[in-house]
């Protein structure tokens, strides 16, 4: 509904070449990372990840990208 925005999603290619979506996170004092925006249910996570990856692939023309954050 154009009323909420989340930034800093990362699209990452894992060691086997698959893309996945990392939710926005913040580094904690102990060096670990904690997601600061995330879906509560598995279904919501799948919906968000599919939308992000579909848009990414459309923009990039499904080209292979280097490993790591894209």
Short mmCIF file of N, CA, C and O in Angstrom, two decimals:
data_model
loop_
_atom_site.label_atom_id
_atom_site.label_comp_id
_atom_site.label_asym_id
_atom_site.label_seq_id
_atom_site.Cartn_x
_atom_site.Cartn_y
_atom_site.Cartn_z
N UNK A 1 0.81 -1.20 0.00
CA UNK A 1 0.00 0.00 0.00
C UNK A 1 0.85 1.27 0.00
O UNK A 1 0.37 2.33 0.39
N UNK A 2 2.12 1.17 -0.38
CA UNK A 2 3.02 2.32 -0.44
C UNK A 2 3.09 3.10 0.86
O UNK A 2 3.11 4.32 0.87
N UNK A 3 3.15 2.36 2.00
CA UNK A 3 3.18 3.08 3.27
C UNK A 3 4.33 2.63 4.17
O UNK A 3 4.48 3.13 5.28
N UNK A 4 5.15 1.70 3.71
CA UNK A 4 6.25 1.22 4.53
C UNK A 4 7.37 0.76 3.62
O UNK A 4 7.13 0.13 2.59
N UNK A 5 8.62 1.08 3.96
CA UNK A 5 9.75 0.68 3.13
C UNK A 5 10.83 0.09 4.02
O UNK A 5 11.06 0.55 5.14
N UNK A 6 11.47 -0.95 3.51
CA UNK A 6 12.60 -1.57 4.20
C UNK A 6 13.77 -1.54 3.24
O UNK A 6 13.64 -1.92 2.08
N UNK A 7 14.92 -1.10 3.71
CA UNK A 7 16.13 -1.05 2.90
C UNK A 7 17.14 -2.06 3.42
O UNK A 7 17.01 -2.60 4.50
N UNK A 8 18.17 -2.24 2.62
CA UNK A 8 19.33 -3.05 3.00
C UNK A 8 19.11 -4.55 2.96
O UNK A 8 19.77 -5.30 3.67
N UNK A 9 18.18 -5.02 2.12
CA UNK A 9 18.15 -6.46 1.84
C UNK A 9 19.42 -6.75 1.05
O UNK A 9 19.89 -5.92 0.29
N UNK A 10 19.98 -7.91 1.22
CA UNK A 10 21.15 -8.30 0.44
C UNK A 10 20.82 -9.58 -0.30
O UNK A 10 20.20 -10.49 0.26
N UNK A 11 21.21 -9.63 -1.56
CA UNK A 11 21.07 -10.85 -2.33
C UNK A 11 22.46 -11.46 -2.38
O UNK A 11 23.41 -10.83 -2.83
N UNK A 12 22.55 -12.68 -1.90
CA UNK A 12 23.85 -13.33 -1.74
C UNK A 12 23.84 -14.64 -2.51
O UNK A 12 22.86 -15.38 -2.49
N UNK A 13 24.95 -14.92 -3.20
CA UNK A 13 25.11 -16.19 -3.91
C UNK A 13 25.93 -17.10 -3.00
O UNK A 13 27.04 -16.76 -2.61
N UNK A 14 25.36 -18.26 -2.66
CA UNK A 14 26.08 -19.17 -1.76
C UNK A 14 27.13 -19.97 -2.53
O UNK A 14 27.29 -19.80 -3.74
N UNK A 15 27.84 -20.83 -1.85
CA UNK A 15 28.93 -21.60 -2.46
C UNK A 15 28.50 -22.49 -3.61
O UNK A 15 29.30 -22.79 -4.49
N UNK A 16 27.23 -22.91 -3.63
CA UNK A 16 26.76 -23.75 -4.73
C UNK A 16 26.12 -22.93 -5.84
O UNK A 16 25.57 -23.49 -6.78
N UNK A 17 26.20 -21.59 -5.74
CA UNK A 17 25.71 -20.73 -6.80
C UNK A 17 24.26 -20.29 -6.68
O UNK A 17 23.77 -19.54 -7.52
N UNK A 18 23.57 -20.74 -5.65
CA UNK A 18 22.17 -20.35 -5.46
C UNK A 18 22.08 -18.96 -4.84
O UNK A 18 22.92 -18.59 -4.01
N UNK A 19 21.06 -18.21 -5.23
CA UNK A 19 20.82 -16.89 -4.64
C UNK A 19 19.91 -17.03 -3.44
O UNK A 19 18.97 -17.83 -3.44
N UNK A 20 20.19 -16.25 -2.40
CA UNK A 20 19.24 -16.15 -1.30
C UNK A 20 19.23 -14.72 -0.80
O UNK A 20 20.11 -13.92 -1.09
N UNK A 21 18.20 -14.40 -0.03
CA UNK A 21 17.99 -13.04 0.46
C UNK A 21 18.35 -12.97 1.94
O UNK A 21 17.85 -13.75 2.75
N UNK A 22 19.23 -12.04 2.29
CA UNK A 22 19.55 -11.77 3.69
C UNK A 22 18.74 -10.56 4.12
O UNK A 22 18.72 -9.53 3.44
N UNK A 23 18.06 -10.71 5.22
CA UNK A 23 17.24 -9.62 5.75
C UNK A 23 18.14 -8.53 6.34
O UNK A 23 19.29 -8.79 6.71
N UNK A 24 17.62 -7.30 6.42
CA UNK A 24 18.41 -6.22 7.02
C UNK A 24 18.85 -6.61 8.43
O UNK A 24 18.06 -7.19 9.19
N UNK A 25 20.10 -6.33 8.76
CA UNK A 25 20.59 -6.70 10.08
C UNK A 25 21.55 -5.65 10.61
O UNK A 25 21.99 -4.76 9.89
N UNK A 26 21.85 -5.78 11.87
CA UNK A 26 22.75 -4.84 12.53
C UNK A 26 23.74 -5.64 13.37
O UNK A 26 23.36 -6.60 14.04
N UNK A 27 24.99 -5.22 13.35
CA UNK A 27 26.03 -5.90 14.13
C UNK A 27 25.85 -5.56 15.61
O UNK A 27 25.69 -4.40 15.98
N UNK A 28 25.92 -6.58 16.45
CA UNK A 28 25.79 -6.41 17.89
C UNK A 28 27.16 -6.21 18.53
O UNK A 28 28.19 -6.45 17.90
N UNK A 29 27.18 -5.81 19.76
CA UNK A 29 28.45 -5.57 20.46
C UNK A 29 29.32 -6.81 20.56
O UNK A 29 30.53 -6.73 20.60
N UNK A 30 28.68 -7.99 20.60
CA UNK A 30 29.45 -9.23 20.72
C UNK A 30 29.96 -9.74 19.37
O UNK A 30 30.57 -10.80 19.28
N UNK A 31 29.70 -8.98 18.29
CA UNK A 31 30.18 -9.35 16.97
C UNK A 31 29.18 -10.13 16.14
O UNK A 31 29.38 -10.34 14.95
N UNK A 32 28.10 -10.59 16.76
CA UNK A 32 27.07 -11.31 16.01
C UNK A 32 26.17 -10.31 15.29
O UNK A 32 26.23 -9.10 15.53
N UNK A 33 25.35 -10.82 14.39
CA UNK A 33 24.40 -9.97 13.66
C UNK A 33 22.99 -10.35 14.04
O UNK A 33 22.69 -11.52 14.27
N UNK A 34 22.12 -9.35 14.09
CA UNK A 34 20.72 -9.57 14.44
C UNK A 34 19.85 -8.90 13.39
O UNK A 34 20.05 -7.73 13.06
N UNK A 35 18.90 -9.68 12.85
CA UNK A 35 17.98 -9.11 11.86
C UNK A 35 17.16 -8.02 12.53
O UNK A 35 16.69 -8.19 13.65
N UNK A 36 17.00 -6.89 11.84
CA UNK A 36 16.22 -5.78 12.40
C UNK A 36 14.87 -5.65 11.72
O UNK A 36 14.00 -4.93 12.20
N UNK A 37 14.69 -6.33 10.61
CA UNK A 37 13.39 -6.40 9.94
C UNK A 37 13.31 -7.79 9.33
O UNK A 37 14.22 -8.22 8.64
N UNK A 38 12.24 -8.50 9.63
CA UNK A 38 12.13 -9.86 9.14
C UNK A 38 10.68 -10.32 9.18
O UNK A 38 9.87 -9.83 9.97
N UNK A 39 10.35 -11.29 8.33
CA UNK A 39 9.00 -11.84 8.34
C UNK A 39 8.83 -12.78 9.54
O UNK A 39 9.78 -13.45 9.95
N UNK A 40 7.63 -12.84 10.07
CA UNK A 40 7.35 -13.67 11.24
C UNK A 40 7.11 -15.13 10.83
O UNK A 40 7.50 -16.03 11.55
N UNK A 41 6.49 -15.35 9.69
CA UNK A 41 6.16 -16.71 9.29
C UNK A 41 7.01 -17.16 8.10
O UNK A 41 7.51 -16.33 7.33
N UNK A 42 7.13 -18.47 7.95
CA UNK A 42 7.87 -19.02 6.82
C UNK A 42 7.20 -18.64 5.51
O UNK A 42 7.89 -18.34 4.53
N UNK A 43 5.89 -18.61 5.49
CA UNK A 43 5.16 -18.25 4.28
C UNK A 43 5.46 -16.81 3.86
O UNK A 43 5.64 -16.52 2.68
N UNK A 44 5.50 -15.92 4.83
CA UNK A 44 5.81 -14.52 4.54
C UNK A 44 7.24 -14.38 4.03
O UNK A 44 7.52 -13.62 3.11
N UNK A 45 8.16 -15.13 4.63
CA UNK A 45 9.56 -15.08 4.18
C UNK A 45 9.67 -15.52 2.73
O UNK A 45 10.33 -14.88 1.92
N UNK A 46 9.01 -16.61 2.38
CA UNK A 46 9.04 -17.11 1.00
C UNK A 46 8.46 -16.06 0.05
O UNK A 46 9.02 -15.79 -1.01
N UNK A 47 7.35 -15.45 0.42
CA UNK A 47 6.71 -14.44 -0.42
C UNK A 47 7.65 -13.26 -0.66
O UNK A 47 7.82 -12.80 -1.79
N UNK A 48 8.30 -12.78 0.39
CA UNK A 48 9.21 -11.63 0.27
C UNK A 48 10.43 -12.01 -0.55
O UNK A 48 10.84 -11.28 -1.46
N UNK A 49 11.03 -13.18 -0.25
CA UNK A 49 12.21 -13.60 -0.99
C UNK A 49 11.91 -13.78 -2.48
O UNK A 49 12.71 -13.37 -3.33
N UNK A 50 10.78 -14.40 -2.81
CA UNK A 50 10.41 -14.58 -4.21
C UNK A 50 10.23 -13.24 -4.92
O UNK A 50 10.68 -13.08 -6.06
N UNK A 51 9.59 -12.29 -4.26
CA UNK A 51 9.38 -10.98 -4.87
C UNK A 51 10.71 -10.27 -5.11
O UNK A 51 10.95 -9.69 -6.18
N UNK A 52 11.62 -10.35 -4.14
CA UNK A 52 12.93 -9.70 -4.27
C UNK A 52 13.75 -10.36 -5.38
O UNK A 52 14.32 -9.68 -6.24
N UNK A 53 13.82 -11.69 -5.38
CA UNK A 53 14.63 -12.39 -6.38
C UNK A 53 14.05 -12.26 -7.78
O UNK A 53 14.80 -12.12 -8.75
N UNK A 54 12.73 -12.26 -7.91
CA UNK A 54 12.10 -12.06 -9.22
C UNK A 54 12.44 -10.69 -9.77
O UNK A 54 12.80 -10.54 -10.94
N UNK A 55 12.36 -9.67 -8.93
CA UNK A 55 12.69 -8.31 -9.35
C UNK A 55 14.18 -8.20 -9.69
O UNK A 55 14.55 -7.62 -10.71
N UNK A 56 15.03 -8.78 -8.86
CA UNK A 56 16.47 -8.76 -9.11
C UNK A 56 16.79 -9.39 -10.45
O UNK A 56 17.54 -8.83 -11.26
N UNK A 57 16.22 -10.56 -10.72
CA UNK A 57 16.50 -11.27 -11.97
C UNK A 57 15.97 -10.49 -13.17
O UNK A 57 16.60 -10.48 -14.22
N UNK A 58 14.83 -9.83 -13.01
CA UNK A 58 14.28 -9.02 -14.11
C UNK A 58 15.19 -7.84 -14.42
O UNK A 58 15.44 -7.51 -15.58
N UNK A 59 15.71 -7.20 -13.38
CA UNK A 59 16.59 -6.04 -13.56
C UNK A 59 17.93 -6.47 -14.15
O UNK A 59 18.47 -5.82 -15.04
N UNK A 60 18.47 -7.57 -13.66
CA UNK A 60 19.79 -8.01 -14.10
C UNK A 60 19.75 -8.89 -15.32
O UNK A 60 20.80 -9.32 -15.80
N UNK A 61 18.59 -9.20 -15.83
CA UNK A 61 18.50 -10.07 -16.98
C UNK A 61 18.98 -11.48 -16.68
O UNK A 61 19.47 -12.17 -17.55
N UNK A 62 18.88 -11.89 -15.43
CA UNK A 62 19.29 -13.21 -14.96
C UNK A 62 20.75 -13.52 -15.26
O UNK A 62 21.12 -14.65 -15.45
N UNK A 63 21.56 -12.50 -15.31
CA UNK A 63 22.98 -12.70 -15.54
C UNK A 63 23.62 -13.25 -14.29
O UNK A 63 23.18 -12.98 -13.18
N UNK A 64 24.69 -14.01 -14.48
CA UNK A 64 25.46 -14.49 -13.33
C UNK A 64 26.19 -13.32 -12.71
O UNK A 64 26.77 -12.51 -13.41
N UNK A 65 26.18 -13.25 -11.41
CA UNK A 65 26.87 -12.18 -10.70
C UNK A 65 27.98 -12.81 -9.86
O UNK A 65 27.96 -13.99 -9.59
N UNK A 66 28.95 -12.00 -9.44
CA UNK A 66 30.02 -12.55 -8.62
C UNK A 66 29.49 -13.02 -7.27
O UNK A 66 28.44 -12.60 -6.81
N UNK A 67 30.22 -13.91 -6.62
CA UNK A 67 29.83 -14.41 -5.31
C UNK A 67 29.86 -13.28 -4.29
O UNK A 67 30.57 -12.32 -4.43
N UNK A 68 29.06 -13.45 -3.23
CA UNK A 68 29.00 -12.44 -2.18
C UNK A 68 27.79 -11.55 -2.35
O UNK A 68 26.92 -11.82 -3.15
N UNK A 69 27.72 -10.49 -1.59
CA UNK A 69 26.59 -9.58 -1.65
C UNK A 69 26.53 -8.93 -3.02
O UNK A 69 27.55 -8.57 -3.58
N UNK A 70 25.33 -8.81 -3.56
CA UNK A 70 25.16 -8.25 -4.89
C UNK A 70 24.61 -6.85 -4.84
O UNK A 70 23.87 -6.44 -4.09
#
